[in-house]
Amino acid sequence: MNVESNPEASLSLEALKNGDRHELARMVDLYSEKIYRLALKFTNNPQDAEDVLQETFLKAMRALPEFEGRSSLSTWLYRIAVNEALMLLRKQKPDIALDIPAEEEDSSEEMSSNGLILADWCCLPEDELLSEESRRFLDQAIQQLPATLRGVFVLRDLEGMSIKETADLLGLSETNVKTRLLRARLFLRQQLSRYFGERLKEWEQK
Amino acid sequence: MSDHLDCQQLLSSISEFVDGELDPELCRRIEQHLTECENCRIVINTLRKTIDLYQHQPASEGLPREIRQRLFYRLHLEDFLNHDPA
């Protein structure tokens, strides 16, 4: 999903701000699937994702008359959705800090070159890399990321947003986004290397 | 600063390197290091592949019908349910 390529030009902002229900329904149909998918990646739970989806549009419809158009409508909606998703995660796991203290950002285990798994699994055939089982593993691996790292990875690498858009949406500095993105990517590379490293051994024995 | 980059230094720039967002001088030093270090070559290649696999998610199947229906009711827009989704 590219924020800039959304076909929102076809929506009348004037009508939306005036509460035109037909136009509101069109806005919901334009963005609901993307917002649901985003919420699902954040929460990994269909019921939670549906709650985020509903709350996002309820809040958006209430706030639309004051929408000033400083960001695009889609960015504005995603910001509401991301805040809803993070709020929900905080409520569910109040004991788990969603933010990592800055001083810890560079000292974590996955930032060290010691202990990196060095299986060269890139040569595995496509049907092995893209199997149903692999896909499930990829989804599970994302869920093991701490929420703040997951947010950055989802927006930047899955939704294709720029570093700046990701920073704006999450209220982080660009440096912070880059650090978290690095950690998230290295964590996932490590998980996938463990998994595909095993597949590689099996495949080489065939 | 020494012209020789160690593996740990490479690791801290690896994310920006694969995104092509590093300054040319650091890029050159990383590429130099990669010609001499097989382990770092593997880490870079598997990192690229990891991002690549995540970016090629299966095509979306659209919002499930019953979720769309509950959403429209919650928003009091149910009279527009029969319009074709965009």
Coordinates of C-alpha atoms in Angstrom, one line a residue:
Chain A
M1 CA 0.0 0.0 0.0
N2 CA 1.4 3.3 -1.0
V3 CA -0.1 6.2 0.8
E4 CA 0.4 8.5 -2.1
S5 CA -1.3 6.3 -4.7
N6 CA -4.7 6.0 -3.0
P7 CA -7.5 7.1 -5.3
E8 CA -8.8 9.6 -2.8
A9 CA -8.9 12.2 -5.5
S10 CA -12.3 10.7 -6.4
L11 CA -13.7 11.6 -2.9
S12 CA -15.2 15.0 -2.2
L13 CA -13.6 16.3 1.0
E14 CA -16.3 19.0 1.1
A15 CA -19.1 16.4 1.1
L16 CA -17.3 14.3 3.7
K17 CA -16.9 17.3 6.0
N18 CA -20.5 18.1 5.6
G19 CA -21.4 14.6 6.7
D20 CA -22.7 13.4 3.3
R21 CA -23.5 9.8 4.1
H22 CA -23.2 8.5 0.6
E23 CA -19.7 10.0 0.4
L24 CA -18.8 8.6 3.9
A25 CA -19.9 5.1 2.7
R26 CA -17.6 5.5 -0.3
M27 CA -14.7 6.5 2.0
V28 CA -15.3 3.5 4.2
D29 CA -15.3 1.2 1.2
L30 CA -12.1 2.8 -0.1
Y31 CA -10.1 2.4 3.0
S32 CA -11.7 -0.3 5.2
E33 CA -9.8 -3.2 3.8
K34 CA -6.4 -1.6 4.1
I35 CA -7.1 -0.5 7.6
Y36 CA -8.4 -3.9 8.6
R37 CA -5.3 -5.6 7.1
L38 CA -3.0 -3.1 8.9
A39 CA -4.8 -3.7 12.2
L40 CA -4.6 -7.4 11.8
K41 CA -0.8 -7.2 11.4
F42 CA -0.5 -5.1 14.5
T43 CA -2.8 -7.2 16.7
N44 CA -2.7 -10.7 15.1
N45 CA -6.2 -11.2 16.2
P46 CA -9.3 -10.9 13.9
Q47 CA -11.6 -9.6 16.7
D48 CA -9.1 -7.0 17.8
A49 CA -8.5 -5.9 14.2
E50 CA -12.3 -5.5 13.7
D51 CA -12.5 -3.4 16.9
V52 CA -9.7 -1.2 15.6
L53 CA -11.4 -0.9 12.2
Q54 CA -14.7 0.2 13.7
E55 CA -13.2 2.6 16.2
T56 CA -11.0 4.2 13.5
F57 CA -14.0 5.1 11.3
L58 CA -16.2 6.1 14.3
K59 CA -13.4 8.6 15.4
A60 CA -12.8 9.7 11.8
M61 CA -16.4 10.5 11.1
R62 CA -16.6 12.5 14.4
A63 CA -13.4 14.4 13.6
L64 CA -13.9 14.9 9.8
P65 CA -15.6 18.4 10.1
E66 CA -12.3 19.6 11.7
F67 CA -10.0 17.8 9.3
E68 CA -7.8 20.5 7.8
G69 CA -6.2 18.5 5.0
R70 CA -2.6 19.1 6.1
S71 CA -1.9 15.4 5.5
S72 CA -3.7 13.3 2.9
L73 CA -7.0 11.7 4.0
S74 CA -5.4 8.2 3.9
T75 CA -2.4 9.2 6.1
W76 CA -4.9 10.8 8.5
L77 CA -7.0 7.6 8.7
Y78 CA -3.9 5.4 9.1
R79 CA -2.7 7.6 11.9
I80 CA -6.0 7.1 13.8
A81 CA -5.9 3.3 13.1
V82 CA -2.2 3.0 14.3
N83 CA -3.1 4.9 17.5
E84 CA -6.1 2.7 18.1
A85 CA -4.1 -0.4 17.6
L86 CA -1.3 0.7 19.9
M87 CA -3.8 1.8 22.5
L88 CA -5.4 -1.6 22.4
L89 CA -2.1 -3.4 22.7
R90 CA -1.2 -1.2 25.7
K91 CA -4.6 -2.0 27.4
Q92 CA -4.1 -5.7 26.8
K93 CA -0.5 -5.8 28.1
P94 CA -0.1 -2.8 30.4
D95 CA 2.9 -4.6 32.0
I96 CA 4.8 -4.8 28.7
A97 CA 6.5 -1.5 27.8
L98 CA 5.8 -0.7 24.2
D99 CA 8.6 1.8 24.1
I100 CA 12.2 0.9 24.5
P101 CA 14.4 3.3 26.5
A102 CA 16.7 5.0 24.1
E103 CA 19.9 3.9 25.8
E104 CA 18.9 0.2 25.3
E105 CA 18.4 0.6 21.6
D106 CA 21.9 -0.2 20.5
S107 CA 22.8 -2.8 23.1
S108 CA 20.3 -5.6 22.3
E109 CA 21.4 -9.1 21.4
E110 CA 20.3 -9.0 17.8
M111 CA 22.6 -6.0 17.1
S112 CA 25.7 -8.1 17.8
S113 CA 27.5 -9.9 15.1
N114 CA 28.1 -12.8 17.5
G115 CA 25.5 -15.5 17.4
L116 CA 24.2 -14.6 13.9
I117 CA 22.9 -17.7 12.1
L118 CA 24.9 -18.0 8.9
A119 CA 22.9 -20.6 6.9
D120 CA 22.8 -19.5 3.3
W121 CA 19.2 -20.4 2.5
C122 CA 18.7 -18.0 -0.3
C123 CA 19.2 -20.8 -2.8
L124 CA 16.2 -22.8 -1.6
P125 CA 13.6 -23.3 -4.3
E126 CA 10.6 -20.9 -4.5
D127 CA 8.1 -23.5 -3.7
E128 CA 9.9 -24.1 -0.4
L129 CA 10.3 -20.4 0.4
L130 CA 6.7 -19.6 -0.5
S131 CA 4.9 -22.7 0.9
E132 CA 1.8 -22.4 3.1
E133 CA 3.9 -23.5 6.1
S134 CA 6.6 -20.9 5.4
R135 CA 4.0 -18.2 5.1
R136 CA 2.6 -19.2 8.5
F137 CA 6.1 -19.1 10.0
L138 CA 6.6 -15.6 8.6
D139 CA 3.4 -14.4 10.2
Q140 CA 4.3 -16.0 13.6
A141 CA 7.8 -14.4 13.5
I142 CA 6.3 -10.9 13.1
Q143 CA 4.2 -11.5 16.2
Q144 CA 7.3 -12.2 18.2
L145 CA 8.6 -8.7 17.6
P146 CA 8.0 -6.2 20.5
A147 CA 5.1 -3.9 19.5
T148 CA 7.1 -0.8 18.7
L149 CA 9.5 -2.7 16.4
R150 CA 6.5 -4.5 14.8
G151 CA 4.8 -1.1 14.1
V152 CA 7.9 0.2 12.3
F153 CA 8.4 -3.0 10.3
V154 CA 4.7 -3.3 9.3
L155 CA 4.5 0.3 8.1
R156 CA 7.8 0.5 6.4
D157 CA 8.4 -3.0 4.9
L158 CA 4.9 -4.4 4.6
E159 CA 3.0 -1.2 3.8
G160 CA 5.8 0.3 1.8
M161 CA 5.8 3.7 3.6
S162 CA 8.9 5.9 3.6
I163 CA 11.0 6.4 6.8
K164 CA 9.5 9.9 7.1
E165 CA 5.9 8.7 6.8
T166 CA 6.5 5.9 9.3
A167 CA 8.1 8.4 11.7
D168 CA 5.2 10.8 11.3
L169 CA 2.6 8.1 11.8
L170 CA 4.2 6.6 14.9
G171 CA 5.3 10.0 16.4
L172 CA 9.0 8.9 16.4
S173 CA 12.1 10.6 15.0
E174 CA 13.5 9.3 11.7
T175 CA 16.7 8.2 13.5
N176 CA 14.5 6.2 15.9
V177 CA 12.6 4.6 13.0
K178 CA 15.9 3.6 11.3
T179 CA 17.2 2.0 14.5
R180 CA 14.0 0.1 15.1
L181 CA 13.8 -1.0 11.5
L182 CA 17.3 -2.3 11.7
R183 CA 16.5 -4.3 14.9
A184 CA 13.3 -5.6 13.5
R185 CA 14.8 -6.8 10.2
L186 CA 17.8 -8.4 11.9
F187 CA 15.4 -10.2 14.4
L188 CA 13.3 -11.5 11.5
R189 CA 16.3 -12.5 9.5
Q190 CA 17.6 -14.5 12.4
Q191 CA 14.2 -16.3 12.9
L192 CA 13.9 -17.1 9.2
S193 CA 17.5 -18.3 9.1
R194 CA 16.8 -20.7 11.9
Y195 CA 13.7 -22.0 10.1
F196 CA 15.0 -22.1 6.5
G197 CA 18.3 -23.4 7.7
E198 CA 16.5 -26.5 8.8
R199 CA 14.7 -26.7 5.5
L200 CA 18.0 -26.3 3.7
K201 CA 19.5 -29.3 5.5
E202 CA 16.5 -31.5 4.6
W203 CA 16.6 -30.3 1.0
E204 CA 20.3 -31.0 0.6
Q205 CA 19.8 -34.5 1.9
K206 CA 17.1 -35.3 -0.7
Chain B
M1 CA 38.9 6.3 10.9
S2 CA 40.4 3.2 9.4
D3 CA 39.4 2.3 5.9
H4 CA 38.7 -1.2 7.1
L5 CA 35.2 -1.9 8.3
D6 CA 34.6 -4.7 10.8
C7 CA 31.6 -7.0 10.8
Q8 CA 30.0 -5.2 13.7
Q9 CA 30.2 -1.8 12.0
L10 CA 28.7 -3.3 8.8
L11 CA 25.8 -4.7 10.8
S12 CA 24.9 -1.3 12.2
S13 CA 24.6 0.1 8.7
I14 CA 23.1 -3.0 6.9
S15 CA 19.5 -1.8 6.9
E16 CA 20.3 1.5 5.2
F17 CA 22.7 -0.3 2.9
V18 CA 20.1 -2.7 1.5
D19 CA 17.7 0.3 1.1
G20 CA 20.4 2.1 -0.9
E21 CA 20.3 5.0 1.5
L22 CA 23.9 5.2 2.6
D23 CA 26.4 7.8 1.5
P24 CA 28.6 6.5 -1.3
E25 CA 31.8 6.4 0.7
L26 CA 30.4 4.1 3.4
C27 CA 28.8 2.1 0.6
R28 CA 32.1 1.6 -1.1
R29 CA 33.7 0.5 2.2
I30 CA 30.9 -2.0 2.8
E31 CA 31.3 -3.4 -0.7
Q32 CA 35.0 -3.7 -0.1
H33 CA 34.4 -5.6 3.1
L34 CA 31.9 -7.9 1.4
T35 CA 34.5 -9.0 -1.2
E36 CA 36.6 -10.3 1.7
C37 CA 34.0 -11.6 4.2
E38 CA 31.8 -14.5 3.3
N39 CA 29.8 -14.4 6.6
C40 CA 28.7 -10.8 6.0
R41 CA 27.8 -11.7 2.4
I42 CA 25.5 -14.3 3.7
V43 CA 24.0 -12.0 6.3
I44 CA 23.3 -9.3 3.6
N45 CA 21.8 -11.8 1.2
T46 CA 19.6 -13.5 3.7
L47 CA 18.5 -10.1 5.0
R48 CA 17.5 -9.0 1.5
K49 CA 15.7 -12.2 1.0
T50 CA 13.8 -11.8 4.4
I51 CA 12.6 -8.4 3.4
D52 CA 11.7 -9.7 -0.1
L53 CA 9.7 -12.6 1.3
Y54 CA 7.7 -10.3 3.5
Q55 CA 7.0 -7.8 0.7
H56 CA 5.6 -10.5 -1.5
Q57 CA 2.6 -11.3 0.6
P58 CA -0.2 -13.1 -1.2
A59 CA -2.7 -10.8 -2.9
S60 CA -5.4 -9.6 -0.6
E61 CA -8.9 -11.1 -0.9
G62 CA -10.8 -8.0 0.2
L63 CA -12.6 -7.2 3.4
P64 CA -14.7 -10.2 4.5
R65 CA -18.4 -9.6 3.8
E66 CA -19.6 -10.0 7.3
I67 CA -16.9 -7.6 8.7
R68 CA -18.0 -5.0 6.1
Q69 CA -21.6 -5.6 7.1
R70 CA -21.0 -5.1 10.9
L71 CA -18.9 -2.0 10.2
F72 CA -21.6 -0.4 8.1
Y73 CA -24.2 -1.1 10.9
R74 CA -21.9 0.3 13.6
L75 CA -21.4 3.5 11.5
H76 CA -25.2 3.7 10.8
L77 CA -24.4 3.5 7.1
E78 CA -26.3 0.2 6.6
D79 CA -28.5 1.7 3.9
F80 CA -25.4 1.8 1.7
L81 CA -24.5 -1.8 2.2
N82 CA -25.8 -2.8 -1.2
H83 CA -23.5 -0.4 -3.1
D84 CA -20.6 -2.1 -4.7
P85 CA -17.4 -1.8 -2.6
A86 CA -14.9 0.4 -4.4

